[in-house]
Amino acid sequence: MSFKQVGVGLCVVMLAGVAALRGFARASEDDTSEFAAADTQILSEVREHSEAMQNLEYLSDNIGARLTGSPQLKNANDWTAELMKKYGLVNVHLEPWTIAHSWTRGTAEARIVAPAEHALTIAAAGWSPSTAGVVHGPVVYFDAKTKADFEKFHGKLKGAVVIYQEPSVLSPAKAEDVNQEYVRAMQAPPPIKGQPAAPSPFAALMEMARARNDFFKQEGVAAVLRDSGKPHGLLNMTGVGGEKFDIGAIPSAFITGEGYRMIWRMLKHGPVTIETEMTNTVGDKPLQVYNTVGEIRGSEKPDEVVIVGAHLDSWDLGTGSTDNGTGSMAVLEAARALAKLNLQPKRTIRFVLFTGEEEGLVGSKRYVEAHKNDLEKISAVLVHDTGTGRVLTLGLHDNYQDREIVDQVLAPLRELKLLEPSLARSFGTDHASFDDAGVPGFWCIQNMAEYSKTHHSQSDTFDKVWKDGLDQGAQVLAAWAYNTAELPEMLPRRPLPYQNTRDRETVNPREAVGKTEAAQPDPVAEMDAKVIAQVKTDQGQLQADLSYLADRIGPRLTGTQQLDQASHWTLEQFKALGLEDAHLEPWTIANSWTRGPAIGRVIAPTEQMLTLAAAGWSPNTNGAVRGAVIGVGVQKLDDLQKYRGKLKGAIVLLDRPGETEGPSNPMLTPYDESNLPLDHPRNMALTDFRGRRQMMADEAKFLKEEGAAAVLLVSEKWYGLLNMGTGFSREYQPGVLPAAYMTRENATLLWRLLDAGPVEAEINIAASFSGKPVTVYNTVAEIKGSEKPDEVVIIGGHLDSWDLGTGATDNGTGSMAVLAAARALVKSGAKPKRTIRFVLFTGEEQGLNGSKAYVAVHKDELSKVSGVLIHDTGTGKVLTIGLMHNYAARETMDRVLYPLAKDKSIGLAEPSLRSEGGSDHVPFDDAGVPASWCIQEVANYEKDHHSQADTLDRVKWDDLAEGAQVLAVYAYNVAQLPEMLPRKAARR
């Protein structure tokens, strides 16, 4: 991967020939967007004056749990309505809807009476009937997985206490992944318009539950105990009355995880008898419940509406603080801030606190039904309902058509460090009721923040609330609502008609599955499976290939004999596979360059050796040069003027090393920050690489004019690892000054000595140039398309490397993954419709020059290149691919890549729309070709990259094989698409 390193202190990462346009920055290059000024006010108002915590404390402690149909919930409705009025909202009212029965929890007790006595902690499930007094019964494990399995229990359940879940292990506890809602394998993409909708993921479960309960009632079951599945005595809770708020068929209760597992263990050794009693109160007539509604009226389009919402109801074991007092109070805080600022949005912003959510999103469904004639005027809905953790980003629930606009809406919120918006679906929050009706419904993806413990348990109390997360959620809601209300048009909607997800829950799941295409043979999926398996089968050959390349051929600096050897060797490998049109494509560099020794030492005020390596294409010093060491650190060109007249004969130490931070998980990097896996200056944005590149050229010119003898560049790596780049050279011409990289430890030593007084050093840099142009080659081969051979899919990596190590991970891994993908496709018998082309580029490390040459030579064919995927970030597992802001291709790429998500050994995440530079996809992207790059785990890339540590020892073989699987499946599936990938406009 090509990053021209020139000096860490001034944001040294120089992307070769491209400004890295990341995330939200694409929609808004700076905070001068029309939303930014208002958003600054919104974020400040919530940060400085939030009332969310005090409101949530009152809701939790003074009102308490808010079971749907309870007096406490009505108190909460009235109180929130009064708050809305106090904050200045208009049209504040309660919207009624009706439930069949209210339900009040009574007592629930249970104990094991045989073979030994043990007290059990239980809680009746919502809308469970009472038992007929104290009941005794044997425990029966009902292990039926299908309706046909019920028969073996016929006549054996009368008077029994039934359990039906096999318990999972609670200890040792699985570490909580606070980002699990975001970092996960991609979901199956939605059906293509015109194809049958997939069956509901819940339909089969719901049908089985109904059949099971009917069978239990017929057989005379006394009670059902359900596993809470939580540690440390925590209970769980849900209802058995369904969306109609009916009374359950059988007395049912949740039991602690510990109690359930004791019963399970005891059953293995013999009969177990339980005694239990539940007393609950059921309302005898329908009851009205309410959603709380208020709004800020739109100043220009008041009939068009943006909704932010949460649910006010809760379960009743705790006080409903995190589910969903947090969401409700975040909505109220967003309302307070917007009303106080008097921003006068163009559209109406409506704040809705739904009820009946815990029983099946019932309050939001009733809202949608009541407002069915108004839905076309609702631009979008955002719901906050996953506890107290900070909002990581928004889930867009398959609304691909809105993704680019949402990026623009969120662009000004940089200080919130939001992650990239996700297209993931969730059916567990009130946004889904709107989405099912065609309104763009979004949900907050949040840090889980102990939610697995507090959710529906007696631990859901105010002391579990995280203030910073609550306030940040309010900031997101308020800014999103305002920005969406200010858009020129309402948010686009998915094409209609489409099948309502909730309606699908009533479909017989067997019939639904029978009608889907999933039941039909899928040749593409079958080939994907073959290719994935073939890569794994041939992993030994992949290892042998990379071992030969790295150890036997070695480093492959552009223009060297070793690179020429590698080009010819890979050509022979392609030919041996039987690939067609295997050939070398020549291009020319101005000079080859051969590294000589680089020696340096401090000679005053002390003597100490320095560890150096000449920068690529650096001229030599013509022997040892002695001179004063002058530290030069500048933020802008004008800063150089203070050094005028002071640099003649000096050895310039460029840029004082600052504090750096390592790369984060690429999937968890804020969307407007670079996720390249390199160390970088702390608290410094990596932006405007073209501008920085020009500045470095101007700096080099200044240093040359001032007569500097040599320049020392600082590695951003510690522990004696050097970095490498072209320094002050461009286009394979000798650099304007001799330059060498030095270890970070040496650089910090020199700066400390300079701080104390004058420093003198001696430097000797040796190097040689060919003095004439040299021909280098890209290696190319292909599998010819069977139907559209003139349309092409390209997968590639770069074969060249720097020469401190052996180029094993940068980019021997990518090159050999391409070779392995080709091998798997050939051996699997793939006959793609389009041509699949395999390209190993050269000259990447000096500025993506080989891929630029390829694009230039093939410029007349680029309109026939459907897509390009490059593997070039080391040896880490491929997490997903980056689409370079090609919004038009996002949904199609979900379909292309889903087989790699479905395979659990790969588990590919949904593709990213990020843009990053530094790899050979960029010249294609610049030319308008849909070009992507592999987003990979860091895997120590920041240490190995361009250093002497880039050797075969660093390779993670299983992850490298996974990279080959990704390349191969991408290539084949793109080649099989009905049409070429959609493309964006070529960059000017």
mmCIF file of C-alpha atoms in Angstrom, residues 666-879:
data_model
loop_
_atom_site.group_PDB
_atom_site.id
_atom_site.type_symbol
_atom_site.label_atom_id
_atom_site.label_comp_id
_atom_site.label_asym_id
_atom_site.label_seq_id
_atom_site.Cartn_x
_atom_site.Cartn_y
_atom_site.Cartn_z
ATOM 1 C CA PRO A 666 -11.516 -0.183 10.785
ATOM 2 C CA MET A 667 -15.198 -0.940 11.329
ATOM 3 C CA LEU A 668 -15.316 1.225 14.460
ATOM 4 C CA THR A 669 -13.510 4.270 13.118
ATOM 5 C CA PRO A 670 -15.726 7.379 12.985
ATOM 6 C CA TYR A 671 -17.045 7.765 9.488
ATOM 7 C CA ASP A 672 -15.336 11.074 8.771
ATOM 8 C CA GLU A 673 -11.914 9.822 9.897
ATOM 9 C CA SER A 674 -9.461 7.684 7.989
ATOM 10 C CA ASN A 675 -9.566 3.986 8.827
ATOM 11 C CA LEU A 676 -6.248 3.207 7.182
ATOM 12 C CA PRO A 677 -4.356 0.825 9.468
ATOM 13 C CA LEU A 678 -1.402 3.102 10.245
ATOM 14 C CA ASP A 679 -0.099 5.031 13.223
ATOM 15 C CA HIS A 680 -0.962 8.695 12.936
ATOM 16 C CA PRO A 681 -0.514 11.912 14.894
ATOM 17 C CA ARG A 682 -2.913 12.109 17.801
ATOM 18 C CA ASN A 683 -5.817 14.514 17.369
ATOM 19 C CA MET A 684 -4.814 15.392 13.831
ATOM 20 C CA ALA A 685 -7.154 14.791 10.931
ATOM 21 C CA LEU A 686 -5.704 13.094 7.868
ATOM 22 C CA THR A 687 -7.018 15.425 5.188
ATOM 23 C CA ASP A 688 -6.021 17.316 2.053
ATOM 24 C CA PHE A 689 -3.268 15.024 0.878
ATOM 25 C CA ARG A 690 -2.847 16.758 -2.454
ATOM 26 C CA GLY A 691 -2.286 20.052 -0.656
ATOM 27 C CA ARG A 692 0.190 18.474 1.744
ATOM 28 C CA ARG A 693 2.034 16.893 -1.149
ATOM 29 C CA GLN A 694 2.482 20.277 -2.834
ATOM 30 C CA MET A 695 3.631 21.793 0.436
ATOM 31 C CA MET A 696 6.321 19.141 0.761
ATOM 32 C CA ALA A 697 7.514 19.893 -2.760
ATOM 33 C CA ASP A 698 7.739 23.584 -1.828
ATOM 34 C CA GLU A 699 9.604 22.703 1.370
ATOM 35 C CA ALA A 700 12.096 20.610 -0.591
ATOM 36 C CA LYS A 701 12.676 23.468 -3.010
ATOM 37 C CA PHE A 702 13.305 25.855 -0.096
ATOM 38 C CA LEU A 703 15.744 23.488 1.603
ATOM 39 C CA LYS A 704 17.612 22.971 -1.685
ATOM 40 C CA GLU A 705 17.836 26.703 -2.343
ATOM 41 C CA GLU A 706 19.119 27.287 1.179
ATOM 42 C CA GLY A 707 21.922 24.783 0.635
ATOM 43 C CA ALA A 708 20.965 22.036 3.052
ATOM 44 C CA ALA A 709 23.309 19.066 2.783
ATOM 45 C CA ALA A 710 20.829 16.293 3.633
ATOM 46 C CA VAL A 711 17.439 15.707 5.246
ATOM 47 C CA LEU A 712 16.545 13.218 7.969
ATOM 48 C CA LEU A 713 12.945 11.953 7.928
ATOM 49 C CA VAL A 714 11.314 10.408 10.972
ATOM 50 C CA SER A 715 9.706 6.972 11.076
ATOM 51 C CA GLU A 716 6.320 6.938 12.788
ATOM 52 C CA LYS A 717 7.164 3.489 14.145
ATOM 53 C CA TRP A 718 8.842 2.652 17.447
ATOM 54 C CA TYR A 719 11.119 -0.207 18.487
ATOM 55 C CA GLY A 720 13.795 0.471 15.899
ATOM 56 C CA LEU A 721 11.500 -0.050 12.930
ATOM 57 C CA LEU A 722 12.147 2.158 9.944
ATOM 58 C CA ASN A 723 9.673 3.439 7.429
ATOM 59 C CA MET A 724 10.142 3.921 3.730
ATOM 60 C CA GLY A 725 8.875 6.205 0.980
ATOM 61 C CA THR A 726 10.157 8.313 -1.867
ATOM 62 C CA GLY A 727 11.064 11.297 0.271
ATOM 63 C CA PHE A 728 11.601 14.248 -2.077
ATOM 64 C CA SER A 729 11.580 12.210 -5.294
ATOM 65 C CA ARG A 730 8.771 12.259 -7.846
ATOM 66 C CA GLU A 731 8.210 10.229 -11.009
ATOM 67 C CA TYR A 732 11.336 8.094 -10.493
ATOM 68 C CA GLN A 733 13.631 11.124 -10.785
ATOM 69 C CA PRO A 734 16.429 11.694 -8.290
ATOM 70 C CA GLY A 735 15.219 13.536 -5.221
ATOM 71 C CA VAL A 736 16.178 17.197 -4.909
ATOM 72 C CA LEU A 737 18.199 16.435 -1.750
ATOM 73 C CA PRO A 738 19.800 13.375 -0.171
ATOM 74 C CA ALA A 739 17.264 12.071 2.347
ATOM 75 C CA ALA A 740 17.121 9.159 4.755
ATOM 76 C CA TYR A 741 14.631 7.732 7.185
ATOM 77 C CA MET A 742 15.746 7.303 10.765
ATOM 78 C CA THR A 743 14.279 5.423 13.696
ATOM 79 C CA ARG A 744 11.865 7.289 15.894
ATOM 80 C CA GLU A 745 14.133 6.697 18.876
ATOM 81 C CA ASN A 746 17.027 8.381 17.051
ATOM 82 C CA ALA A 747 14.827 11.324 16.104
ATOM 83 C CA THR A 748 13.621 11.927 19.659
ATOM 84 C CA LEU A 749 17.241 11.754 20.856
ATOM 85 C CA LEU A 750 18.316 14.399 18.333
ATOM 86 C CA TRP A 751 15.468 16.714 19.282
ATOM 87 C CA ARG A 752 16.322 16.393 22.976
ATOM 88 C CA LEU A 753 19.952 17.229 22.200
ATOM 89 C CA LEU A 754 18.858 20.192 20.070
ATOM 90 C CA ASP A 755 16.708 21.487 22.892
ATOM 91 C CA ALA A 756 19.846 21.560 25.048
ATOM 92 C CA GLY A 757 22.201 23.139 22.511
ATOM 93 C CA PRO A 758 23.992 22.732 19.162
ATOM 94 C CA VAL A 759 24.248 19.281 17.601
ATOM 95 C CA GLU A 760 26.626 18.130 14.877
ATOM 96 C CA ALA A 761 26.294 14.930 12.843
ATOM 97 C CA GLU A 762 27.894 13.057 9.999
ATOM 98 C CA ILE A 763 25.790 11.425 7.287
ATOM 99 C CA ASN A 764 26.788 9.215 4.373
ATOM 100 C CA ILE A 765 24.068 8.105 1.957
ATOM 101 C CA ALA A 766 25.000 5.889 -0.969
ATOM 102 C CA ALA A 767 22.686 5.062 -3.877
ATOM 103 C CA SER A 768 22.860 4.647 -7.631
ATOM 104 C CA PHE A 769 20.561 5.310 -10.582
ATOM 105 C CA SER A 770 20.280 3.570 -13.921
ATOM 106 C CA GLY A 771 20.503 6.923 -15.685
ATOM 107 C CA LYS A 772 18.092 5.747 -18.348
ATOM 108 C CA PRO A 773 14.469 4.596 -18.615
ATOM 109 C CA VAL A 774 13.647 1.085 -17.469
ATOM 110 C CA THR A 775 10.712 -1.062 -18.577
ATOM 111 C CA VAL A 776 8.600 -2.670 -15.866
ATOM 112 C CA TYR A 777 5.480 -4.800 -16.209
ATOM 113 C CA ASN A 778 1.985 -5.429 -14.932
ATOM 114 C CA THR A 779 1.123 -9.136 -15.030
ATOM 115 C CA VAL A 780 -2.282 -9.814 -16.617
ATOM 116 C CA ALA A 781 -4.365 -12.931 -17.273
ATOM 117 C CA GLU A 782 -8.067 -13.756 -17.517
ATOM 118 C CA ILE A 783 -10.922 -16.213 -17.619
ATOM 119 C CA LYS A 784 -12.830 -15.308 -20.773
ATOM 120 C CA GLY A 785 -16.504 -14.509 -20.371
ATOM 121 C CA SER A 786 -18.954 -16.993 -21.874
ATOM 122 C CA GLU A 787 -21.690 -14.488 -22.778
ATOM 123 C CA LYS A 788 -20.268 -10.974 -22.529
ATOM 124 C CA PRO A 789 -16.520 -11.408 -23.005
ATOM 125 C CA ASP A 790 -15.956 -7.719 -23.729
ATOM 126 C CA GLU A 791 -17.253 -6.787 -20.264
ATOM 127 C CA VAL A 792 -14.640 -7.254 -17.560
ATOM 128 C CA VAL A 793 -14.332 -7.676 -13.799
ATOM 129 C CA ILE A 794 -10.857 -7.029 -12.382
ATOM 130 C CA ILE A 795 -9.329 -8.283 -9.154
ATOM 131 C CA GLY A 796 -5.835 -7.144 -8.319
ATOM 132 C CA GLY A 797 -2.974 -6.487 -5.966
ATOM 133 C CA HIS A 798 0.449 -4.973 -6.392
ATOM 134 C CA LEU A 799 3.508 -7.103 -6.928
ATOM 135 C CA ASP A 800 6.161 -4.501 -6.155
ATOM 136 C CA SER A 801 7.312 -3.677 -2.628
ATOM 137 C CA TRP A 802 9.743 -1.587 -0.703
ATOM 138 C CA ASP A 803 13.068 -3.186 0.085
ATOM 139 C CA LEU A 804 13.667 -3.042 3.836
ATOM 140 C CA GLY A 805 11.862 -6.331 4.375
ATOM 141 C CA THR A 806 10.754 -8.863 1.780
ATOM 142 C CA GLY A 807 7.382 -7.354 0.895
ATOM 143 C CA ALA A 808 5.499 -10.322 2.315
ATOM 144 C CA THR A 809 2.511 -8.370 3.630
ATOM 145 C CA ASP A 810 2.790 -5.305 1.394
ATOM 146 C CA ASN A 811 1.771 -6.625 -0.928
ATOM 147 C CA GLY A 812 2.857 -10.217 -1.385
ATOM 148 C CA THR A 813 -0.312 -11.181 0.465
ATOM 149 C CA GLY A 814 -2.580 -9.332 -1.949
ATOM 150 C CA SER A 815 -0.783 -10.586 -5.042
ATOM 151 C CA MET A 816 -0.833 -14.189 -3.935
ATOM 152 C CA ALA A 817 -4.501 -13.882 -2.871
ATOM 153 C CA VAL A 818 -5.251 -12.856 -6.475
ATOM 154 C CA LEU A 819 -3.325 -15.908 -7.729
ATOM 155 C CA ALA A 820 -5.185 -18.157 -5.260
ATOM 156 C CA ALA A 821 -8.550 -16.702 -6.356
ATOM 157 C CA ALA A 822 -7.673 -17.438 -9.980
ATOM 158 C CA ARG A 823 -6.687 -20.992 -9.091
ATOM 159 C CA ALA A 824 -9.929 -21.611 -7.182
ATOM 160 C CA LEU A 825 -12.103 -20.281 -9.990
ATOM 161 C CA VAL A 826 -10.330 -22.428 -12.585
ATOM 162 C CA LYS A 827 -10.358 -25.605 -10.506
ATOM 163 C CA SER A 828 -14.025 -25.071 -9.563
ATOM 164 C CA GLY A 829 -14.961 -24.963 -13.231
ATOM 165 C CA ALA A 830 -16.299 -21.421 -13.158
ATOM 166 C CA LYS A 831 -17.677 -20.236 -16.509
ATOM 167 C CA PRO A 832 -18.425 -16.574 -15.841
ATOM 168 C CA LYS A 833 -20.696 -14.582 -18.161
ATOM 169 C CA ARG A 834 -18.208 -11.712 -18.170
ATOM 170 C CA THR A 835 -14.443 -11.905 -18.394
ATOM 171 C CA ILE A 836 -12.626 -12.040 -15.062
ATOM 172 C CA ARG A 837 -9.218 -10.394 -15.322
ATOM 173 C CA PHE A 838 -6.407 -10.837 -12.813
ATOM 174 C CA VAL A 839 -3.894 -7.983 -12.670
ATOM 175 C CA LEU A 840 -0.728 -7.713 -10.579
ATOM 176 C CA PHE A 841 0.295 -4.069 -10.733
ATOM 177 C CA THR A 842 3.775 -2.655 -10.220
ATOM 178 C CA GLY A 843 5.018 0.791 -9.263
ATOM 179 C CA GLU A 844 2.293 1.058 -6.642
ATOM 180 C CA GLU A 845 4.640 2.061 -3.852
ATOM 181 C CA GLN A 846 5.848 5.148 -5.698
ATOM 182 C CA GLY A 847 2.383 6.474 -6.488
ATOM 183 C CA LEU A 848 0.024 3.838 -7.956
ATOM 184 C CA ASN A 849 1.976 4.203 -11.169
ATOM 185 C CA GLY A 850 1.352 0.755 -12.594
ATOM 186 C CA SER A 851 -2.405 1.017 -12.207
ATOM 187 C CA LYS A 852 -2.306 4.554 -13.615
ATOM 188 C CA ALA A 853 -0.419 3.194 -16.618
ATOM 189 C CA TYR A 854 -2.968 0.390 -16.997
ATOM 190 C CA VAL A 855 -5.880 2.864 -16.902
ATOM 191 C CA ALA A 856 -4.157 5.086 -19.461
ATOM 192 C CA VAL A 857 -3.462 2.217 -21.870
ATOM 193 C CA HIS A 858 -6.971 0.806 -21.528
ATOM 194 C CA LYS A 859 -8.814 4.136 -21.437
ATOM 195 C CA ASP A 860 -11.027 3.195 -24.377
ATOM 196 C CA GLU A 861 -12.106 -0.038 -22.637
ATOM 197 C CA LEU A 862 -12.908 1.400 -19.192
ATOM 198 C CA SER A 863 -16.595 1.748 -19.977
ATOM 199 C CA LYS A 864 -16.673 -2.044 -20.218
ATOM 200 C CA VAL A 865 -15.020 -2.643 -16.830
ATOM 201 C CA SER A 866 -17.871 -3.543 -14.488
ATOM 202 C CA GLY A 867 -15.914 -3.466 -11.266
ATOM 203 C CA VAL A 868 -12.465 -3.601 -9.657
ATOM 204 C CA LEU A 869 -11.485 -5.000 -6.263
ATOM 205 C CA ILE A 870 -7.987 -4.575 -4.806
ATOM 206 C CA HIS A 871 -6.448 -6.485 -1.880
ATOM 207 C CA ASP A 872 -3.687 -4.340 -0.358
ATOM 208 C CA THR A 873 -3.770 -3.863 3.409
ATOM 209 C CA GLY A 874 -1.592 -6.649 4.652
ATOM 210 C CA THR A 875 -2.360 -10.001 6.140
ATOM 211 C CA GLY A 876 -5.465 -9.234 8.204
ATOM 212 C CA LYS A 877 -8.864 -10.781 7.653
ATOM 213 C CA VAL A 878 -11.008 -8.989 5.094
ATOM 214 C CA LEU A 879 -13.864 -7.472 7.098
#
